[in-house]
PDB file of C-alpha atoms and ligand atoms in Angstrom:
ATOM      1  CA  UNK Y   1     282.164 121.961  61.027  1.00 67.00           C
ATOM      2  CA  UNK Y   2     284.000 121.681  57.457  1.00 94.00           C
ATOM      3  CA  UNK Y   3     280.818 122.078  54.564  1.00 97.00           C
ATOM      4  CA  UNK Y   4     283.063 120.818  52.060  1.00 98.00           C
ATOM      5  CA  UNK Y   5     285.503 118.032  52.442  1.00 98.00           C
ATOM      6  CA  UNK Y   6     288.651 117.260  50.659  1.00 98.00           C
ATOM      7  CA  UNK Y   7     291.164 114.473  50.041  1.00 98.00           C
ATOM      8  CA  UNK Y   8     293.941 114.096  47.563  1.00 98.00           C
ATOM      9  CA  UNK Y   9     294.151 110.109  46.433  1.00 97.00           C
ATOM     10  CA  UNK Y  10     296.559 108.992  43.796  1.00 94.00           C
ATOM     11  CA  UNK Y  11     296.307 112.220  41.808  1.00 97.00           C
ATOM     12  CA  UNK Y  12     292.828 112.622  42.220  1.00 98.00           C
ATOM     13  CA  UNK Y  13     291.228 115.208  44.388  1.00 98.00           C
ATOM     14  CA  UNK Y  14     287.458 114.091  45.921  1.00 98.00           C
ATOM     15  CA  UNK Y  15     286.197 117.363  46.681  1.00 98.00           C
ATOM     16  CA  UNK Y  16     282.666 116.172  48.834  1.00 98.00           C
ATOM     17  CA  UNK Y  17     279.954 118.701  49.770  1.00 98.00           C
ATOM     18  CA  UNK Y  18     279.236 117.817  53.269  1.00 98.00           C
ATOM     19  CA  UNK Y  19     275.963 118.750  54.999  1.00 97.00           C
ATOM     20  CA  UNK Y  20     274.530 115.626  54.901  1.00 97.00           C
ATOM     21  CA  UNK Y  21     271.344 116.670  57.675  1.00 97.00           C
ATOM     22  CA  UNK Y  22     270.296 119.256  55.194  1.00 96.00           C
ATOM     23  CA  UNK Y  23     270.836 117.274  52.208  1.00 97.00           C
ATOM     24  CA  UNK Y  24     273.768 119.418  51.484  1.00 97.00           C
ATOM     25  CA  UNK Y  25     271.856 122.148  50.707  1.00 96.00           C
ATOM     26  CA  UNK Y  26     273.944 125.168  49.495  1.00 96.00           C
ATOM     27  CA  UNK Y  27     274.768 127.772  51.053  1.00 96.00           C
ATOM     28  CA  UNK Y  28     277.407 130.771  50.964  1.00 96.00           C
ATOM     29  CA  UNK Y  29     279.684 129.244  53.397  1.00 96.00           C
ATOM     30  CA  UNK Y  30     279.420 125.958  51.467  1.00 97.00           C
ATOM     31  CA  UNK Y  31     279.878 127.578  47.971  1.00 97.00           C
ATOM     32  CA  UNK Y  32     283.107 129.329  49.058  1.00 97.00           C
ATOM     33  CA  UNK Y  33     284.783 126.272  50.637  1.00 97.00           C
ATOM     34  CA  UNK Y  34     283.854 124.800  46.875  1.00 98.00           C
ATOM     35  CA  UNK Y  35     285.822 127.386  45.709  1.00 98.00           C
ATOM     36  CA  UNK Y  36     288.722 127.179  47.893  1.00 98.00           C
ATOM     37  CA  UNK Y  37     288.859 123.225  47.244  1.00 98.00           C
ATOM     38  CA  UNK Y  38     288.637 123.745  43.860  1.00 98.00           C
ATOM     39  CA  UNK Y  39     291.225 126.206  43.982  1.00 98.00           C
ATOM     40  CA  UNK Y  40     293.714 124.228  45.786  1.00 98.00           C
ATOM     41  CA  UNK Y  41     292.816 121.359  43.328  1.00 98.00           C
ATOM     42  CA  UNK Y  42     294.316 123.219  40.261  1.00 98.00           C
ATOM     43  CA  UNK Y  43     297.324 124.759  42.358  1.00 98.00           C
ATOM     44  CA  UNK Y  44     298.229 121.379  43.659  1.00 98.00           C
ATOM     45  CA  UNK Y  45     300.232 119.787  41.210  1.00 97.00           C
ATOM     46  CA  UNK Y  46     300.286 116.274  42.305  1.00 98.00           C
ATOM     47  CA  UNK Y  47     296.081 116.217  41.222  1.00 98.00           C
ATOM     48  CA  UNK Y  48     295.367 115.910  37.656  1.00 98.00           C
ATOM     49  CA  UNK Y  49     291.563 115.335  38.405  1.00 98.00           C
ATOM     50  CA  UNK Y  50     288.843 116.820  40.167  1.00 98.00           C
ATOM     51  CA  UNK Y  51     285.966 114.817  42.162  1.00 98.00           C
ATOM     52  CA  UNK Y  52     282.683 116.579  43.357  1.00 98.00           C
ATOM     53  CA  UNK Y  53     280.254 114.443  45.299  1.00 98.00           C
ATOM     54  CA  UNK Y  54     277.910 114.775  48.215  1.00 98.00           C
ATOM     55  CA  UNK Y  55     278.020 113.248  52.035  1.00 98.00           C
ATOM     56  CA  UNK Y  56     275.333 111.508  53.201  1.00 98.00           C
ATOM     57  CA  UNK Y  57     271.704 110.221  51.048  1.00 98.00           C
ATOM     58  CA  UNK Y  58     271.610 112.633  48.279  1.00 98.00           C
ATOM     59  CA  UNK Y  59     274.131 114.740  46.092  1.00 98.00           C
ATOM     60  CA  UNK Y  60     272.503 118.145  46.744  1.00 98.00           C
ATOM     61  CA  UNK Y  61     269.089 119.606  47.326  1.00 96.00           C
ATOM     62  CA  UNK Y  62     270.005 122.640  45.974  1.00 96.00           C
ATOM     63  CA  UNK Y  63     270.434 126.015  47.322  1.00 94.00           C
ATOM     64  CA  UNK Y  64     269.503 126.643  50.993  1.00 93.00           C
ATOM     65  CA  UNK Y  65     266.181 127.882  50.980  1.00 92.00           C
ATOM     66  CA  UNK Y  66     265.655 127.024  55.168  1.00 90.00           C
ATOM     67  CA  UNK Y  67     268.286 125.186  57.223  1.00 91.00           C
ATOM     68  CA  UNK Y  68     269.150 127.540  59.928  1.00 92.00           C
ATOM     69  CA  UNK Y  69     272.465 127.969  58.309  1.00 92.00           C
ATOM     70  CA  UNK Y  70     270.629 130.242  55.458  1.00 93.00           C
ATOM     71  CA  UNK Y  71     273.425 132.631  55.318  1.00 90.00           C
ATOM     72  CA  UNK Y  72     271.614 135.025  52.065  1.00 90.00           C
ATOM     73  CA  UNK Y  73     271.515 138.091  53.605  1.00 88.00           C
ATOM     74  CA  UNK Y  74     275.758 137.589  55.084  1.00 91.00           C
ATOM     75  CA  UNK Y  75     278.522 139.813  53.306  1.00 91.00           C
ATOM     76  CA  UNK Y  76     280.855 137.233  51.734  1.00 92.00           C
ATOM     77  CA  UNK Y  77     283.942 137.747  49.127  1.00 93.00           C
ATOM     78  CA  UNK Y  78     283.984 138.011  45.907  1.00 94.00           C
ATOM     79  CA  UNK Y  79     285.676 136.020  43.754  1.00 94.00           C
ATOM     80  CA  UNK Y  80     284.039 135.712  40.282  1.00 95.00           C
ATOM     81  CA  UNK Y  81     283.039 139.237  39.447  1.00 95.00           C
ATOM     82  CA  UNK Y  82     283.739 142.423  40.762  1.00 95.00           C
ATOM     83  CA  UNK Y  83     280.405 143.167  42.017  1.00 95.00           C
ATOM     84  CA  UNK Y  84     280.729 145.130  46.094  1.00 94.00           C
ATOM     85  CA  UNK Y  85     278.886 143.329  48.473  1.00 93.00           C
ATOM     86  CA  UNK Y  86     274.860 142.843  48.889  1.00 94.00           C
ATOM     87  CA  UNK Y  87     274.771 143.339  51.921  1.00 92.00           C
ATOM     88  CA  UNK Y  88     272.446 146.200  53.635  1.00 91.00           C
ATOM     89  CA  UNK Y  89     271.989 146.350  49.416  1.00 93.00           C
ATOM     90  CA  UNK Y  90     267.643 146.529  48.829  1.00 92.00           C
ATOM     91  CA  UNK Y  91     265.658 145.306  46.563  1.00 92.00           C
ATOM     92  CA  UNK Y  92     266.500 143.412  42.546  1.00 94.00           C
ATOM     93  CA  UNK Y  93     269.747 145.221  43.441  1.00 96.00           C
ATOM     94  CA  UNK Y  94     270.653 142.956  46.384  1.00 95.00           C
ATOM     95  CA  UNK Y  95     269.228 139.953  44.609  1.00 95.00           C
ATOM     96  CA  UNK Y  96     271.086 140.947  41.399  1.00 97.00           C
ATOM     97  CA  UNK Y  97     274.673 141.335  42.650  1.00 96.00           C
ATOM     98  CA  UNK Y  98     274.149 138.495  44.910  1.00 96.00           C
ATOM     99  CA  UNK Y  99     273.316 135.826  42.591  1.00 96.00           C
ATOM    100  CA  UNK Y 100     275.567 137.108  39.906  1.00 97.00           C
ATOM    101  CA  UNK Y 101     278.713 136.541  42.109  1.00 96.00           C
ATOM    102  CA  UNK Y 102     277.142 133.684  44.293  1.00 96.00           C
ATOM    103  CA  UNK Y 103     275.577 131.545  41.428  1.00 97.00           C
ATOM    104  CA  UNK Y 104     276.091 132.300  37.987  1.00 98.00           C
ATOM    105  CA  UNK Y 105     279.751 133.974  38.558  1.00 98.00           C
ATOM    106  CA  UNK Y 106     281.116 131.162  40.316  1.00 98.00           C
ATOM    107  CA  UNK Y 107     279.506 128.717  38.452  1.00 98.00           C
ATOM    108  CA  UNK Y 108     281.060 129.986  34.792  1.00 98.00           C
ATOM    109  CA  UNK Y 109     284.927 130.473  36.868  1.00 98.00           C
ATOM    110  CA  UNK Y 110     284.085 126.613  37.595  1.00 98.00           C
ATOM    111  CA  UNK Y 111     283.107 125.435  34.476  1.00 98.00           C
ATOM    112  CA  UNK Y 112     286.604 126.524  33.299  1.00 98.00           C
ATOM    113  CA  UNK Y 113     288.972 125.321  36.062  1.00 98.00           C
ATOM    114  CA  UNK Y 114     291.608 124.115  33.594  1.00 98.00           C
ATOM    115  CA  UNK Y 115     291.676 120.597  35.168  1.00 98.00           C
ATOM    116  CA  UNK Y 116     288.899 117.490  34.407  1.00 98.00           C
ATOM    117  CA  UNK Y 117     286.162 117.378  36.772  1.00 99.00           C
ATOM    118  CA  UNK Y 118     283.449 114.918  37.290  1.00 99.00           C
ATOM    119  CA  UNK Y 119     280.752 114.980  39.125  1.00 99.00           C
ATOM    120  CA  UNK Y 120     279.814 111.824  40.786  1.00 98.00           C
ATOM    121  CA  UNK Y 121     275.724 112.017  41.803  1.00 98.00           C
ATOM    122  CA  UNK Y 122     273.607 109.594  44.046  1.00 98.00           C
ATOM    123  CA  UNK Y 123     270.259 110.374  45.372  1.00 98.00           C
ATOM    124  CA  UNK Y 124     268.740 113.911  45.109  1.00 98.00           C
ATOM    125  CA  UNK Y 125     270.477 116.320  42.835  1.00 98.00           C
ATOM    126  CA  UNK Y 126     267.777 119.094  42.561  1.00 97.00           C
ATOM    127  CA  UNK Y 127     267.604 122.546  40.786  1.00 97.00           C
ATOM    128  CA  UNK Y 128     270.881 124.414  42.382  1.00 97.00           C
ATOM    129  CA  UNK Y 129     272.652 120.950  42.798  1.00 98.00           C
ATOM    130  CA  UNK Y 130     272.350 120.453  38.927  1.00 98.00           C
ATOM    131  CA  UNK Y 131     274.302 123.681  38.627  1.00 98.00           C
ATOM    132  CA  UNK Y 132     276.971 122.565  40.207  1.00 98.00           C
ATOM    133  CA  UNK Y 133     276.704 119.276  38.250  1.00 98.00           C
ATOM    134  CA  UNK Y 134     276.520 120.991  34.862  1.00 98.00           C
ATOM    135  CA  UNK Y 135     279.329 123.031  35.467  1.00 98.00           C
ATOM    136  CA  UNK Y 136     282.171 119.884  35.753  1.00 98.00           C
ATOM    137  CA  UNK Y 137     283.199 118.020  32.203  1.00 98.00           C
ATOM    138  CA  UNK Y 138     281.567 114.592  33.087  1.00 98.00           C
ATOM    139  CA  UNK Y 139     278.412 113.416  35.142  1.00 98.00           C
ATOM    140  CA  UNK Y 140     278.659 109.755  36.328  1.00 98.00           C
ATOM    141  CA  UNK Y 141     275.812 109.033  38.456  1.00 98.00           C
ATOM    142  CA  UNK Y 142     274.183 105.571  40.016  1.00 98.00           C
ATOM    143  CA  UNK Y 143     270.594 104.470  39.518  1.00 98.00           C
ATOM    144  CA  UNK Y 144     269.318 105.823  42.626  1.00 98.00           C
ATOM    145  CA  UNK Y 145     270.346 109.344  41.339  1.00 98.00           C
ATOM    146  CA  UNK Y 146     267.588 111.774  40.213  1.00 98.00           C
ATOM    147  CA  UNK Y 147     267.215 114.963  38.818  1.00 98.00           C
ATOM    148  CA  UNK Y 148     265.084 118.074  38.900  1.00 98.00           C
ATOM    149  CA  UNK Y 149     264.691 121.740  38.293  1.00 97.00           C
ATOM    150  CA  UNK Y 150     260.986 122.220  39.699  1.00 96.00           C
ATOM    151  CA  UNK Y 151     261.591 126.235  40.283  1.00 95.00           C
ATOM    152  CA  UNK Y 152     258.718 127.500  37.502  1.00 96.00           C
ATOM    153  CA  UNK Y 153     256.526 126.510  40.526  1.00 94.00           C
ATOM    154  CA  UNK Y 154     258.803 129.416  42.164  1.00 93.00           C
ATOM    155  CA  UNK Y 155     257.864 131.855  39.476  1.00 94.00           C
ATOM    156  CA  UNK Y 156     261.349 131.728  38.144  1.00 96.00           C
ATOM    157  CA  UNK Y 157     262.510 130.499  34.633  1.00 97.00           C
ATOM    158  CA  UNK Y 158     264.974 128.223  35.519  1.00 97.00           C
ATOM    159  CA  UNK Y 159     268.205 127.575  38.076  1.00 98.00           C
ATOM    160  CA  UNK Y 160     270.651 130.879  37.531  1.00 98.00           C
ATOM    161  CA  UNK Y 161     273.169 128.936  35.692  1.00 98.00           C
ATOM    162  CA  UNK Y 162     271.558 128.244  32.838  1.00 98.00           C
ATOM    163  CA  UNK Y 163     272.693 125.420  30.777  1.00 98.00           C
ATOM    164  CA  UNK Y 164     269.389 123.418  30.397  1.00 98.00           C
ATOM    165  CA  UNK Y 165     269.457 123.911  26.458  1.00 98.00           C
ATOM    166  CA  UNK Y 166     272.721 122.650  25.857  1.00 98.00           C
ATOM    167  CA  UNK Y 167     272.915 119.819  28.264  1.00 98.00           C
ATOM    168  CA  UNK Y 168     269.405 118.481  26.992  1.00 98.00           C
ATOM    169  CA  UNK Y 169     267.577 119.248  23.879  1.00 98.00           C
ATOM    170  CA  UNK Y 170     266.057 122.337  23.834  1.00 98.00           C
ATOM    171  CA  UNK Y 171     262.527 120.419  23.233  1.00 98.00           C
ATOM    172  CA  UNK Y 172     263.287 118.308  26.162  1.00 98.00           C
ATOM    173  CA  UNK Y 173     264.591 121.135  28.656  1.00 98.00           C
ATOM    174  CA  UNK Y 174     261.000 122.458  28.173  1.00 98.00           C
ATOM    175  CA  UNK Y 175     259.180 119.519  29.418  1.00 98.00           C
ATOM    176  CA  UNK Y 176     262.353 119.327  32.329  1.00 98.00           C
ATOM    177  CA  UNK Y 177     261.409 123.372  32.872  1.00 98.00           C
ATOM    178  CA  UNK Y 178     257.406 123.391  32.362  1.00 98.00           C
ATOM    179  CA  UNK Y 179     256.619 120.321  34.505  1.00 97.00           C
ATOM    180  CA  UNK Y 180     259.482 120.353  37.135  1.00 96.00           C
ATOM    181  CA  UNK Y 181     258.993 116.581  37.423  1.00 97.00           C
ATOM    182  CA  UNK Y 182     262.260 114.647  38.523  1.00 97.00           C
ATOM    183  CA  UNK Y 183     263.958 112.279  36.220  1.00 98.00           C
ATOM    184  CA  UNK Y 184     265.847 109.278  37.107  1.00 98.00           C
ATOM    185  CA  UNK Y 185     269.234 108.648  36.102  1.00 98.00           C
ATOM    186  CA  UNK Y 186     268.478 106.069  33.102  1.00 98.00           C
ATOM    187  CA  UNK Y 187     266.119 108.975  31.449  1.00 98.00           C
ATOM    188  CA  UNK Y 188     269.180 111.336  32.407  1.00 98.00           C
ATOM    189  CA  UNK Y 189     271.525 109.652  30.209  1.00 98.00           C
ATOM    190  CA  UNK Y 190     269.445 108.538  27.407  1.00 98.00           C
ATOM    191  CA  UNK Y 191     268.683 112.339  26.966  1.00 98.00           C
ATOM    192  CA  UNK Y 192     272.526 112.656  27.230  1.00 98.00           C
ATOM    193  CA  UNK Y 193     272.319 115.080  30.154  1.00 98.00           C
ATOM    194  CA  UNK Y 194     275.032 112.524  32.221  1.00 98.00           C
ATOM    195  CA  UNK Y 195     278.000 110.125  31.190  1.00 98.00           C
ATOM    196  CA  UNK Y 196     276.928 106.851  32.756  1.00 98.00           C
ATOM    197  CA  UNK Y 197     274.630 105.248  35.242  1.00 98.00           C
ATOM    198  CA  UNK Y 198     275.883 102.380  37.136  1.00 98.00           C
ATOM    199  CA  UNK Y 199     274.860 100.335  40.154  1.00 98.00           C
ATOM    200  CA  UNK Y 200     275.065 102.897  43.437  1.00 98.00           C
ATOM    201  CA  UNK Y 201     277.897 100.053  44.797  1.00 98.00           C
ATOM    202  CA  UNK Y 202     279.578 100.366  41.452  1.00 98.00           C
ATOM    203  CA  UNK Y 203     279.396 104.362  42.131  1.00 98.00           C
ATOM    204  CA  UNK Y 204     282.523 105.620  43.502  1.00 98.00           C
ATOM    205  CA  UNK Y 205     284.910 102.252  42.071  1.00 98.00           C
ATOM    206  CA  UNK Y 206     283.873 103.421  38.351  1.00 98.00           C
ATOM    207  CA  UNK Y 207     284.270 107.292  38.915  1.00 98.00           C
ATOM    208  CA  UNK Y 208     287.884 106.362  40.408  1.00 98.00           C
ATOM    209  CA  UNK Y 209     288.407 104.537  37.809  1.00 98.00           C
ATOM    210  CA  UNK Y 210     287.508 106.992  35.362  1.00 98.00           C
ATOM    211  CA  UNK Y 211     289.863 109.526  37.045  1.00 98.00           C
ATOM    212  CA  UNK Y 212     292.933 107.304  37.266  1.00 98.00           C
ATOM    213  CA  UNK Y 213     292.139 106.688  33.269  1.00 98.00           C
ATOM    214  CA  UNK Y 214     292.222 110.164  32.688  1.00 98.00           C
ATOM    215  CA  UNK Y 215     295.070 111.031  35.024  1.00 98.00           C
ATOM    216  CA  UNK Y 216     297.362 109.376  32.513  1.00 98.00           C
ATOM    217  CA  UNK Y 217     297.343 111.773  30.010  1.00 98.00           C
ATOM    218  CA  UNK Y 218     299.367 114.777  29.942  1.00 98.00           C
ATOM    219  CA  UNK Y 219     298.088 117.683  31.997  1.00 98.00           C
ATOM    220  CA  UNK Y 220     298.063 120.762  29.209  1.00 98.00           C
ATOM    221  CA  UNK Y 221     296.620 118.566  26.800  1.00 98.00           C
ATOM    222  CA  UNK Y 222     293.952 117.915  29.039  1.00 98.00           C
ATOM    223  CA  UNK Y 223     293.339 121.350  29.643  1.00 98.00           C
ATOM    224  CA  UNK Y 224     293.701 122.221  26.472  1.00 98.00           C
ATOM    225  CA  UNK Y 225     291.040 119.818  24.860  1.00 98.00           C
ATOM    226  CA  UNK Y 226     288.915 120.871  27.912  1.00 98.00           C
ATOM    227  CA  UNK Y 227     289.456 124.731  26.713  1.00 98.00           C
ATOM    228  CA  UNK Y 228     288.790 123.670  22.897  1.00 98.00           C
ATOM    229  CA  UNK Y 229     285.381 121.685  23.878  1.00 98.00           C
ATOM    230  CA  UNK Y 230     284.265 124.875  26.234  1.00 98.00           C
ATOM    231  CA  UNK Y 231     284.930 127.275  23.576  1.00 98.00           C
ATOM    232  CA  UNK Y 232     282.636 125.022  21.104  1.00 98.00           C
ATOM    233  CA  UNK Y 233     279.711 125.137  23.686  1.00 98.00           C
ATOM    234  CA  UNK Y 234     280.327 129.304  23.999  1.00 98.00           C
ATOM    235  CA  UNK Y 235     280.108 129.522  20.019  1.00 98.00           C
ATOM    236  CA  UNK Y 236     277.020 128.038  20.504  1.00 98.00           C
ATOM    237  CA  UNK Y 237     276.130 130.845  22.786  1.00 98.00           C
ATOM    238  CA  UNK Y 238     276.063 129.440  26.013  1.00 98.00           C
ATOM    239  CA  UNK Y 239     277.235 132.408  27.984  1.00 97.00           C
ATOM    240  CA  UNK Y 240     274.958 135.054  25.778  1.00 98.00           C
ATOM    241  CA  UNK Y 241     272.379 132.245  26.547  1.00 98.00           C
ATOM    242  CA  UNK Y 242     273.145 132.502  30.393  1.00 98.00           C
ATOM    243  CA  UNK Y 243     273.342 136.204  30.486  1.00 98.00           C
ATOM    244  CA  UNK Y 244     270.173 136.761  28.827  1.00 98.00           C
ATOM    245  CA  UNK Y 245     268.289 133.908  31.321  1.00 98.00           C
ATOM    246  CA  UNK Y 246     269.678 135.559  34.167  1.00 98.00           C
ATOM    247  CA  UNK Y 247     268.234 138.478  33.402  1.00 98.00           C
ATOM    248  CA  UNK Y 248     264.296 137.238  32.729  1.00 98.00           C
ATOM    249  CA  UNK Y 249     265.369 135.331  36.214  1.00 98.00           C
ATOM    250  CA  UNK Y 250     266.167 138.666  38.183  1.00 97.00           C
ATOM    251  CA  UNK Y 251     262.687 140.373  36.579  1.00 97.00           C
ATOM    252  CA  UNK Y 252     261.102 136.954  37.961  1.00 96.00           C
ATOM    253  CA  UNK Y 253     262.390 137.386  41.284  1.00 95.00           C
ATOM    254  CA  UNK Y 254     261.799 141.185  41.654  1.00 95.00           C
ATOM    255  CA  UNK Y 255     258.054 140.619  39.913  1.00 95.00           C
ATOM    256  CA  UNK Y 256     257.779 137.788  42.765  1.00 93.00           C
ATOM    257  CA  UNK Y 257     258.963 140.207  45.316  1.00 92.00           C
ATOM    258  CA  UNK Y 258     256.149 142.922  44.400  1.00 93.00           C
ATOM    259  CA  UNK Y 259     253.268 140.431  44.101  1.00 93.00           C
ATOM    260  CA  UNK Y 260     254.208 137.717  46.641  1.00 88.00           C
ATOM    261  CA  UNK Y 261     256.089 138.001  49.728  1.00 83.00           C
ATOM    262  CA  UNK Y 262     259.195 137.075  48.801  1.00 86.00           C
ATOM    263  CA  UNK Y 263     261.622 136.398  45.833  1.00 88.00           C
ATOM    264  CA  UNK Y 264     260.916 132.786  45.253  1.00 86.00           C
ATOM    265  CA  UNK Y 265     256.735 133.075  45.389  1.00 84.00           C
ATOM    266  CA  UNK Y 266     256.473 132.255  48.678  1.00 83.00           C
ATOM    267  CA  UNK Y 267     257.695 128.640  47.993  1.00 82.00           C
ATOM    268  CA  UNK Y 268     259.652 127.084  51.134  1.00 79.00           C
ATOM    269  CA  UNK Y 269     261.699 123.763  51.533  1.00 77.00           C
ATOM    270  CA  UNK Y 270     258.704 122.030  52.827  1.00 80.00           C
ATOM    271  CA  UNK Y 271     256.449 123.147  50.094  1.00 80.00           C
ATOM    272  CA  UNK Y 272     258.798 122.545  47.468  1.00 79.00           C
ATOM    273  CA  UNK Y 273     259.400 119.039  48.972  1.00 77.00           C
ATOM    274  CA  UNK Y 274     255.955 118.219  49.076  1.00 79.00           C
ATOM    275  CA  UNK Y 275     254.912 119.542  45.625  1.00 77.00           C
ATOM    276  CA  UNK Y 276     258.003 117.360  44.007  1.00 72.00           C
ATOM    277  CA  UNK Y 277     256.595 113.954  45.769  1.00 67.00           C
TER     278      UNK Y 277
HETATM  279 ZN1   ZN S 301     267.732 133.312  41.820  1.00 64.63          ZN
END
C-alpha cells in the first residue's frame, strides 16, 4: 500500500495522495511519502514541474482524525526542524513538537521547494488539505472542488499552517474562520484564494497544460522568480504571522485538553462531517 503515488510525464512530476477510502485523509505515513516525492521531484532533473492531486472523490479531507491508520502517537523522522521525537513525549509538549515538525515544519520546507508546483483540487479539500494546497505556487481546481477550514468548532484558531490572511483578505478569512462554512470553487477564485476553475473533465488536460507551459522556461529563473515572489509574501510577515498562530493554536489545543477530553474538543470525523453538511 503506496499513500502517495508518483509518475514522471514529459517533465512533469504528478505527485497523487492516494487513500482514496479515507478521502485521503493525512496521516504521518502519508505526509512523509509527500516529502520523499517531493524530494525526488527537485533532485530529478528531467522534472521542471511539480503536480499534487488526490486519488479517488475528493482532494483531501484533511488530517486523519479516525481511519484506523491514525498513526499520531508513532515516532517518525524529522525532516523540517530539529525537534527529537514526540513520542512517549506528554502533554502541549507532545502536541507542540509534533505539529511543528509534522504540519507547520513541513509545510514552510514545501512552500519553498525551488521548483513550480500546482495543486490540482476536485471534490473535498478541507482544513489540513488546504494546507497542503496553500503551500504549492498555483491552485487550479474544477467546479466540483470545495473548500473549508471548519476547526473553530474544534476550539482551535485555524489549520497549523497558517496562511488564511494572505491567501484571502483578511476580512474574508474571518467569515472562512468564524463560520467554517465550505466554499465552492467559483467563490474560491473570485476571492483569489485559487488560479482557475474549470469543468472537472477539463481538470487534469488544463493543469497539464499549464505545466508543459511552464516547463519551457528555464529552470533557475523559475526558481528564482518563485524565491523573489516568496520573499514578498515573508516581508509581509507570513512566517512571523504563522509562528505567532501556531502558538494561540498550541494554547487552544492544551486549553482543549484540560477542559475537554481531548486536543481537538472532543470533535471526531463523524461529528465534524455531520456539522459541515
Ligand atoms: Zn493542531
Amino acid at each position: 500500500m503506496s499513500e502517495v503515488l508518483y509518475e514522471v510525464r514529459d517533465s512533469v512530476a504528478w505527485v497523487t495522495l492516494h487513500r482514496p477510502e479515507y478521502r485521503n485523509a493525512q496521516n504521518i505515513v502519508m505526509l512523509m511519502k509527500l516529502d520523499d516525492a517531493y524530494t525526488q521531484a527537485v533532485q530529478d532533473d528531467a522534472v521542471k514541474v511539480i503536480v499534487l492531486c488526490g486519488s479517488g472523490k475528493h482532494f483531501s479531507a484533511g488530517h486523519d482524525i479516525g481511519t484506523p491508520g491514525r498513526d499520531i502517537d508513532k515516532a517518525f523522522e524529522r525532516r523540517a526542524t530539529t525537534w527529537y521525537s514526540h513520542e512517549d513525549r506528554e502533554g502541549a509538549e507532545a502536541m507542540f513538537v509534533r505539529e511543528s515538525e509534522a504540519y507547520l515544519g513541513l509545510c514552510k520546507r514545501w512552500r519553498n521547494l525551488p521548483k513550480p508546483t500546482i495543486a490540482m483540487v476536485h471534490g473535498a479539500c478541507i482544513a489540513g488539505a488546504l494546507m497542503l494546497t496553500w503551500a504549492c505556487d498555483l491552485i487550479i481546481a474544477s467546479d466540483d472542488a470545495f473548500f473549508a477550514d471548519p476547526v473553530v468548532r474544534m476550539g482551535i484558531p485555524g489549520v497549523e499552517f497558517f496562511m488564511h490572511p494572505y491567501v484571502m483578505s483578511p476580512r474574508k478569512a474571518k467569515e472562512f474562520l468564524f463560520l467554517g462554512d465550505r466554499i465552492d470553487a467559483t467563490e474560491a477564485h473570485r476571492i483569489g484564494m485559487i488560479n482557475r476553475v474549470v469543468p472537472r473533465a477539463e481538470l487534469a488536460s488544463t493543469v497539464a497544460d499549464i505545466a508543459a507551459r511552464i516547463s519551457e522556461k528555464p529552470r533557475f529563473a523559475l526558481a528564482l522568480t518563485k524565491k523573489a515572489i516568496n520573499f514578498a509574501e515573508d516581508r509581509m510577515g507570513v512566517n512571523e504571522t504563522m509562528d505567532h498562530a501556531f502558538a494561540l493554536h498550541h494554547l487552544a489545543h492544551a486549553h482543549s485538553a484540560m477542559t475537554q477530553s481531548d486536543h481537538i474538543g472532543g470533535q471526531d470525523a463523524k461529528a465534524m462531517k455531520k456539522a459541515m453538511k
